[in-house]
Amino acid sequence: MTYTKQYLEKCQQMIDTVAAQENQILAVAKIFAESILAGRMVHVFGSGHSRIMVEEMWPRYGSFPGFNPIVELSLTFHNLVVGANGQRQAMFLENVSGLAEQIIRNFDVSEKDSALIISSSGCNVVPIEMAEIFKSKGLKVVGLNTKLHSEASTSKRKDGKKLQDFCDIVLDSGAPLGDAMIKIENLETPVAPGSTVGSCMLINSVKAEVANLLTQAGRPPKVLTAGAVVGAEKAAGLFQSAYDEHAHRISKMYKSVGVESYVSENQ
């Protein structure tokens, strides 16, 4: 069997793992739809390569407003690898306690909001503290990790707690321990990770179920759609209206945040 076939076989196994979580997916969709229908936001956060899932949720083709993608460049900008803004710094910073508090300080979150925190290991400090703080503010928190990898990994927090300890629901990408899925002959370490594949399936399954709930509630989402599907004019209108709705939603996160001033919302 070629390594390509082996990888695709592993992916099929992850499809089965995702399919087995249908009840959890439906429960997550209900939480997120309630936040969106209330005019609020689902805060989505991931450090490191988990940023991929944040952007998979919104904004991209086939997605819609209602999600607040929180992407910290200091934790996710991997392109330079070494030197200034390099990978070593990012890996260090995602385990600095207190950074999550500074991130969330920027937003006036509400109990009507909800949160999705992505971390394959569920063991890095910043994602764990993001979940912990959101939970302490009364939000329903969903975690997305890799169960096998997380269970075998050691938390970077001093108290040993992991992402799942602060989540109402946890979704499992279905990837193996260590993420990499293929063992090459005469190569000591495996290659070709799988958590991105499994996590993207979960993200888009949730997205589809949320879209259904919004539509059933009489609030069909404004979906970013290609001109090849709906025509250039309608596609342009959908993009503009979706971005505007996002602006209206995100503006609520800043109106009453922090210290009052003469221009505060309640003045």
mmCIF file of C-alpha atoms in Angstrom:
data_model
loop_
_atom_site.group_PDB
_atom_site.id
_atom_site.type_symbol
_atom_site.label_atom_id
_atom_site.label_comp_id
_atom_site.label_asym_id
_atom_site.label_seq_id
_atom_site.Cartn_x
_atom_site.Cartn_y
_atom_site.Cartn_z
ATOM 1 C CA MET A 1 0.000 0.000 0.000
ATOM 2 C CA THR A 2 1.348 3.437 -0.900
ATOM 3 C CA TYR A 3 1.788 6.058 1.787
ATOM 4 C CA THR A 4 -0.914 8.090 0.062
ATOM 5 C CA LYS A 5 -3.395 5.255 0.484
ATOM 6 C CA GLN A 6 -2.308 4.811 4.084
ATOM 7 C CA TYR A 7 -2.914 8.480 4.820
ATOM 8 C CA LEU A 8 -6.337 8.442 3.176
ATOM 9 C CA GLU A 9 -7.229 5.306 5.130
ATOM 10 C CA LYS A 10 -6.346 7.132 8.346
ATOM 11 C CA CYS A 11 -8.525 10.031 7.217
ATOM 12 C CA GLN A 12 -11.422 7.636 6.702
ATOM 13 C CA GLN A 13 -11.001 6.514 10.293
ATOM 14 C CA MET A 14 -11.225 10.150 11.369
ATOM 15 C CA ILE A 15 -14.453 10.531 9.399
ATOM 16 C CA ASP A 16 -15.858 7.691 11.486
ATOM 17 C CA THR A 17 -14.702 9.418 14.686
ATOM 18 C CA VAL A 18 -16.357 12.684 13.656
ATOM 19 C CA ALA A 19 -19.559 10.875 12.645
ATOM 20 C CA ALA A 20 -19.742 9.265 16.079
ATOM 21 C CA GLN A 21 -19.897 12.751 17.628
ATOM 22 C CA GLU A 22 -23.084 13.832 15.871
ATOM 23 C CA ASN A 23 -24.963 14.435 19.128
ATOM 24 C CA GLN A 24 -22.161 16.637 20.439
ATOM 25 C CA ILE A 25 -22.029 18.532 17.134
ATOM 26 C CA LEU A 26 -25.764 19.213 17.318
ATOM 27 C CA ALA A 27 -25.442 20.392 20.917
ATOM 28 C CA VAL A 28 -22.591 22.739 19.993
ATOM 29 C CA ALA A 29 -24.579 24.119 17.065
ATOM 30 C CA LYS A 30 -27.495 24.891 19.376
ATOM 31 C CA ILE A 31 -25.225 26.832 21.752
ATOM 32 C CA PHE A 32 -23.665 28.830 18.918
ATOM 33 C CA ALA A 33 -26.973 29.524 17.189
ATOM 34 C CA GLU A 34 -28.433 30.892 20.424
ATOM 35 C CA SER A 35 -25.546 33.362 20.722
ATOM 36 C CA ILE A 36 -25.859 34.460 17.101
ATOM 37 C CA LEU A 37 -29.652 34.832 17.248
ATOM 38 C CA ALA A 38 -29.209 36.988 20.360
ATOM 39 C CA GLY A 39 -27.135 39.392 18.255
ATOM 40 C CA ARG A 40 -23.961 38.357 20.033
ATOM 41 C CA MET A 41 -20.827 36.452 19.020
ATOM 42 C CA VAL A 42 -19.144 33.073 19.224
ATOM 43 C CA HIS A 43 -15.514 33.831 20.169
ATOM 44 C CA VAL A 44 -13.149 31.472 18.346
ATOM 45 C CA PHE A 45 -9.540 31.127 19.476
ATOM 46 C CA GLY A 46 -6.572 28.942 18.696
ATOM 47 C CA SER A 47 -2.826 29.397 19.073
ATOM 48 C CA GLY A 48 -0.156 27.857 16.878
ATOM 49 C CA HIS A 49 -1.501 25.891 13.939
ATOM 50 C CA SER A 50 -4.934 25.852 15.564
ATOM 51 C CA ARG A 51 -5.296 29.264 13.938
ATOM 52 C CA ILE A 52 -6.228 27.316 10.789
ATOM 53 C CA MET A 53 -9.495 26.250 12.400
ATOM 54 C CA VAL A 54 -10.284 29.798 13.527
ATOM 55 C CA GLU A 55 -10.106 31.038 9.943
ATOM 56 C CA GLU A 56 -11.937 27.946 8.687
ATOM 57 C CA MET A 57 -14.925 29.021 10.775
ATOM 58 C CA TRP A 58 -14.997 32.640 9.525
ATOM 59 C CA PRO A 59 -14.390 34.451 7.211
ATOM 60 C CA ARG A 60 -14.141 32.235 4.143
ATOM 61 C CA TYR A 61 -16.386 30.926 1.371
ATOM 62 C CA GLY A 62 -19.315 29.004 2.801
ATOM 63 C CA SER A 63 -19.162 30.812 6.138
ATOM 64 C CA PHE A 64 -21.235 33.562 7.690
ATOM 65 C CA PRO A 65 -21.103 36.259 10.414
ATOM 66 C CA GLY A 66 -21.655 35.519 14.073
ATOM 67 C CA PHE A 67 -18.132 34.391 14.893
ATOM 68 C CA ASN A 68 -15.327 36.512 16.349
ATOM 69 C CA PRO A 69 -12.010 35.084 15.057
ATOM 70 C CA ILE A 70 -9.397 35.906 17.703
ATOM 71 C CA VAL A 71 -5.994 35.449 16.078
ATOM 72 C CA GLU A 72 -2.915 36.722 17.890
ATOM 73 C CA LEU A 73 -0.048 37.128 15.430
ATOM 74 C CA SER A 74 2.521 36.670 18.208
ATOM 75 C CA LEU A 75 1.150 33.146 18.685
ATOM 76 C CA THR A 76 0.401 32.183 15.098
ATOM 77 C CA PHE A 77 2.749 33.928 12.627
ATOM 78 C CA HIS A 78 4.931 30.982 11.635
ATOM 79 C CA ASN A 79 6.090 32.010 8.185
ATOM 80 C CA LEU A 80 9.508 33.346 9.191
ATOM 81 C CA VAL A 81 10.268 30.241 11.302
ATOM 82 C CA VAL A 82 13.469 31.724 12.814
ATOM 83 C CA GLY A 83 14.733 35.214 13.588
ATOM 84 C CA ALA A 84 12.415 38.036 14.616
ATOM 85 C CA ASN A 85 8.815 36.793 15.010
ATOM 86 C CA GLY A 86 10.076 33.224 14.810
ATOM 87 C CA GLN A 87 8.536 29.961 15.868
ATOM 88 C CA ARG A 88 10.520 29.694 19.102
ATOM 89 C CA GLN A 89 8.985 32.902 20.401
ATOM 90 C CA ALA A 90 5.466 31.830 19.451
ATOM 91 C CA MET A 91 5.860 28.480 21.215
ATOM 92 C CA PHE A 92 7.191 30.275 24.291
ATOM 93 C CA LEU A 93 4.416 32.858 24.377
ATOM 94 C CA GLU A 94 1.586 30.331 24.149
ATOM 95 C CA ASN A 95 2.643 29.140 27.598
ATOM 96 C CA VAL A 96 2.870 32.559 29.255
ATOM 97 C CA SER A 97 0.262 32.819 31.989
ATOM 98 C CA GLY A 98 -1.718 36.067 31.929
ATOM 99 C CA LEU A 99 -1.648 36.610 28.180
ATOM 100 C CA ALA A 100 -5.166 35.240 27.763
ATOM 101 C CA GLU A 101 -6.469 37.778 30.263
ATOM 102 C CA GLN A 102 -4.937 40.609 28.236
ATOM 103 C CA ILE A 103 -6.520 39.269 25.045
ATOM 104 C CA ILE A 104 -10.016 38.982 26.507
ATOM 105 C CA ARG A 105 -9.633 42.410 28.169
ATOM 106 C CA ASN A 106 -10.215 43.894 24.717
ATOM 107 C CA PHE A 107 -13.798 42.646 24.531
ATOM 108 C CA ASP A 108 -16.971 43.375 26.493
ATOM 109 C CA VAL A 109 -18.142 39.784 26.585
ATOM 110 C CA SER A 110 -21.627 38.766 27.657
ATOM 111 C CA GLU A 111 -23.173 35.594 29.052
ATOM 112 C CA LYS A 112 -25.095 35.490 25.778
ATOM 113 C CA ASP A 113 -21.816 34.952 23.953
ATOM 114 C CA SER A 114 -20.199 31.550 23.622
ATOM 115 C CA ALA A 115 -16.681 30.376 22.827
ATOM 116 C CA LEU A 116 -14.827 27.763 20.818
ATOM 117 C CA ILE A 117 -11.235 27.085 21.887
ATOM 118 C CA ILE A 118 -9.059 24.894 19.660
ATOM 119 C CA SER A 119 -5.938 23.151 20.956
ATOM 120 C CA SER A 120 -4.887 19.725 19.730
ATOM 121 C CA SER A 121 -3.037 18.869 22.940
ATOM 122 C CA GLY A 122 -5.271 20.913 25.211
ATOM 123 C CA CYS A 123 -2.154 21.438 27.315
ATOM 124 C CA ASN A 124 -0.790 24.886 26.407
ATOM 125 C CA VAL A 125 -1.400 27.656 28.913
ATOM 126 C CA VAL A 126 -2.956 30.388 26.782
ATOM 127 C CA PRO A 127 -5.776 28.291 25.252
ATOM 128 C CA ILE A 128 -6.541 26.777 28.645
ATOM 129 C CA GLU A 129 -6.708 30.198 30.296
ATOM 130 C CA MET A 130 -8.872 31.529 27.455
ATOM 131 C CA ALA A 131 -11.398 28.780 28.201
ATOM 132 C CA GLU A 132 -11.094 29.318 31.941
ATOM 133 C CA ILE A 133 -11.725 33.062 31.723
ATOM 134 C CA PHE A 134 -14.630 32.753 29.309
ATOM 135 C CA LYS A 135 -16.151 30.114 31.579
ATOM 136 C CA SER A 136 -15.736 32.367 34.632
ATOM 137 C CA LYS A 137 -17.668 35.102 32.807
ATOM 138 C CA GLY A 138 -20.657 32.823 32.318
ATOM 139 C CA LEU A 139 -20.105 31.822 28.700
ATOM 140 C CA LYS A 140 -20.688 28.315 27.435
ATOM 141 C CA VAL A 141 -17.326 27.026 26.234
ATOM 142 C CA VAL A 142 -16.656 24.372 23.615
ATOM 143 C CA GLY A 143 -13.242 22.781 23.256
ATOM 144 C CA LEU A 144 -11.767 21.080 20.214
ATOM 145 C CA ASN A 145 -8.788 18.845 20.871
ATOM 146 C CA THR A 146 -7.294 15.494 19.907
ATOM 147 C CA LYS A 147 -8.423 13.117 22.621
ATOM 148 C CA LEU A 148 -5.649 10.530 22.345
ATOM 149 C CA HIS A 149 -2.933 13.173 22.186
ATOM 150 C CA SER A 150 -4.357 15.227 25.033
ATOM 151 C CA GLU A 151 -4.809 12.272 27.378
ATOM 152 C CA ALA A 152 -1.167 11.234 26.905
ATOM 153 C CA SER A 153 0.240 14.770 27.190
ATOM 154 C CA THR A 154 1.227 16.772 30.254
ATOM 155 C CA SER A 155 -0.364 20.151 30.854
ATOM 156 C CA LYS A 156 1.962 23.158 30.939
ATOM 157 C CA ARG A 157 -0.145 24.591 33.769
ATOM 158 C CA LYS A 158 1.214 24.139 37.261
ATOM 159 C CA ASP A 159 -2.082 22.682 38.490
ATOM 160 C CA GLY A 160 -2.136 20.133 35.664
ATOM 161 C CA LYS A 161 -5.512 21.201 34.315
ATOM 162 C CA LYS A 162 -6.187 20.931 30.597
ATOM 163 C CA LEU A 163 -8.520 22.620 28.118
ATOM 164 C CA GLN A 164 -11.255 20.055 28.643
ATOM 165 C CA ASP A 165 -11.427 20.935 32.338
ATOM 166 C CA PHE A 166 -13.040 24.276 31.449
ATOM 167 C CA CYS A 167 -15.368 23.184 28.639
ATOM 168 C CA ASP A 168 -19.055 22.354 28.542
ATOM 169 C CA ILE A 169 -18.558 20.174 25.466
ATOM 170 C CA VAL A 170 -15.350 18.777 23.948
ATOM 171 C CA LEU A 171 -14.999 17.664 20.332
ATOM 172 C CA ASP A 172 -12.290 15.214 19.259
ATOM 173 C CA SER A 173 -10.419 15.587 15.950
ATOM 174 C CA GLY A 174 -9.794 11.839 15.894
ATOM 175 C CA ALA A 175 -6.088 12.179 15.077
ATOM 176 C CA PRO A 176 -3.555 9.853 16.752
ATOM 177 C CA LEU A 177 -1.128 10.509 19.564
ATOM 178 C CA GLY A 178 1.528 12.887 18.263
ATOM 179 C CA ASP A 179 -0.729 13.910 15.349
ATOM 180 C CA ALA A 180 1.538 12.561 12.581
ATOM 181 C CA MET A 181 -0.115 9.514 11.054
ATOM 182 C CA ILE A 182 2.320 7.831 8.651
ATOM 183 C CA LYS A 183 5.395 5.760 9.484
ATOM 184 C CA ILE A 184 7.927 5.737 6.653
ATOM 185 C CA GLU A 185 10.264 2.800 6.233
ATOM 186 C CA ASN A 186 13.740 3.576 7.622
ATOM 187 C CA LEU A 187 12.509 6.894 9.077
ATOM 188 C CA GLU A 188 12.378 6.966 12.859
ATOM 189 C CA THR A 189 9.648 9.588 13.276
ATOM 190 C CA PRO A 190 6.177 9.619 11.669
ATOM 191 C CA VAL A 191 5.023 12.307 9.216
ATOM 192 C CA ALA A 192 1.785 13.771 7.829
ATOM 193 C CA PRO A 193 -0.398 15.133 10.665
ATOM 194 C CA GLY A 194 -4.124 14.567 10.757
ATOM 195 C CA SER A 195 -5.644 16.892 13.367
ATOM 196 C CA THR A 196 -6.251 19.636 10.797
ATOM 197 C CA VAL A 197 -8.310 17.260 8.655
ATOM 198 C CA GLY A 198 -10.416 16.011 11.556
ATOM 199 C CA SER A 199 -10.831 19.455 13.070
ATOM 200 C CA CYS A 200 -11.922 21.006 9.773
ATOM 201 C CA MET A 201 -14.577 18.317 9.410
ATOM 202 C CA LEU A 202 -15.880 19.186 12.869
ATOM 203 C CA ILE A 203 -15.786 22.930 12.201
ATOM 204 C CA ASN A 204 -17.779 22.620 8.996
ATOM 205 C CA SER A 205 -20.237 20.102 10.431
ATOM 206 C CA VAL A 206 -20.980 22.571 13.232
ATOM 207 C CA LYS A 207 -21.174 25.415 10.713
ATOM 208 C CA ALA A 208 -23.767 23.560 8.614
ATOM 209 C CA GLU A 209 -25.904 22.755 11.645
ATOM 210 C CA VAL A 210 -25.747 26.365 12.859
ATOM 211 C CA ALA A 211 -26.797 27.606 9.408
ATOM 212 C CA ASN A 212 -29.774 25.265 9.537
ATOM 213 C CA LEU A 213 -30.839 26.490 12.974
ATOM 214 C CA LEU A 214 -30.542 30.144 11.951
ATOM 215 C CA THR A 215 -32.582 29.494 8.815
ATOM 216 C CA GLN A 216 -35.262 27.625 10.754
ATOM 217 C CA ALA A 217 -35.446 30.583 13.146
ATOM 218 C CA GLY A 218 -36.168 32.954 10.261
ATOM 219 C CA ARG A 219 -32.673 34.477 10.302
ATOM 220 C CA PRO A 220 -30.928 32.811 7.353
ATOM 221 C CA PRO A 221 -27.216 33.646 7.450
ATOM 222 C CA LYS A 222 -25.481 35.866 4.914
ATOM 223 C CA VAL A 223 -23.093 33.305 3.452
ATOM 224 C CA LEU A 224 -19.907 34.295 1.640
ATOM 225 C CA THR A 225 -20.575 32.703 -1.749
ATOM 226 C CA ALA A 226 -18.621 32.538 -4.997
ATOM 227 C CA GLY A 227 -19.799 34.447 -8.031
ATOM 228 C CA ALA A 228 -19.582 31.201 -10.002
ATOM 229 C CA VAL A 229 -22.419 29.898 -7.812
ATOM 230 C CA VAL A 230 -24.807 32.857 -7.487
ATOM 231 C CA GLY A 231 -23.519 35.371 -10.030
ATOM 232 C CA ALA A 232 -21.047 38.203 -9.544
ATOM 233 C CA GLU A 233 -23.571 40.832 -8.476
ATOM 234 C CA LYS A 234 -25.264 38.719 -5.808
ATOM 235 C CA ALA A 235 -21.927 37.416 -4.556
ATOM 236 C CA ALA A 236 -20.649 40.978 -4.120
ATOM 237 C CA GLY A 237 -23.812 41.895 -2.241
ATOM 238 C CA LEU A 238 -23.481 38.910 0.068
ATOM 239 C CA PHE A 239 -19.866 39.764 0.868
ATOM 240 C CA GLN A 240 -20.676 43.397 1.673
ATOM 241 C CA SER A 241 -23.734 42.569 3.776
ATOM 242 C CA ALA A 242 -21.915 39.795 5.657
ATOM 243 C CA TYR A 243 -18.971 42.067 6.458
ATOM 244 C CA ASP A 244 -21.353 44.818 7.572
ATOM 245 C CA GLU A 245 -23.218 42.427 9.853
ATOM 246 C CA HIS A 246 -19.899 41.353 11.350
ATOM 247 C CA ALA A 247 -19.075 45.033 11.968
ATOM 248 C CA HIS A 248 -22.412 45.572 13.698
ATOM 249 C CA ARG A 249 -21.889 42.524 15.900
ATOM 250 C CA ILE A 250 -18.265 43.218 16.778
ATOM 251 C CA SER A 251 -19.051 46.860 17.589
ATOM 252 C CA LYS A 252 -21.035 45.615 20.585
ATOM 253 C CA MET A 253 -17.823 44.108 21.959
ATOM 254 C CA TYR A 254 -16.269 47.568 22.272
ATOM 255 C CA LYS A 255 -19.131 49.865 23.285
ATOM 256 C CA SER A 256 -18.886 49.341 27.036
ATOM 257 C CA VAL A 257 -15.531 47.655 27.445
ATOM 258 C CA GLY A 258 -13.298 48.572 30.385
ATOM 259 C CA VAL A 259 -13.002 52.003 31.954
ATOM 260 C CA GLU A 260 -15.852 54.427 31.292
ATOM 261 C CA SER A 261 -15.294 57.652 29.386
ATOM 262 C CA TYR A 262 -17.544 60.454 28.208
ATOM 263 C CA VAL A 263 -18.111 58.536 24.968
ATOM 264 C CA SER A 264 -19.016 55.255 26.672
ATOM 265 C CA GLU A 265 -22.204 53.512 25.571
ATOM 266 C CA ASN A 266 -23.967 54.167 28.883
ATOM 267 C CA GLN A 267 -23.173 57.868 28.977
#
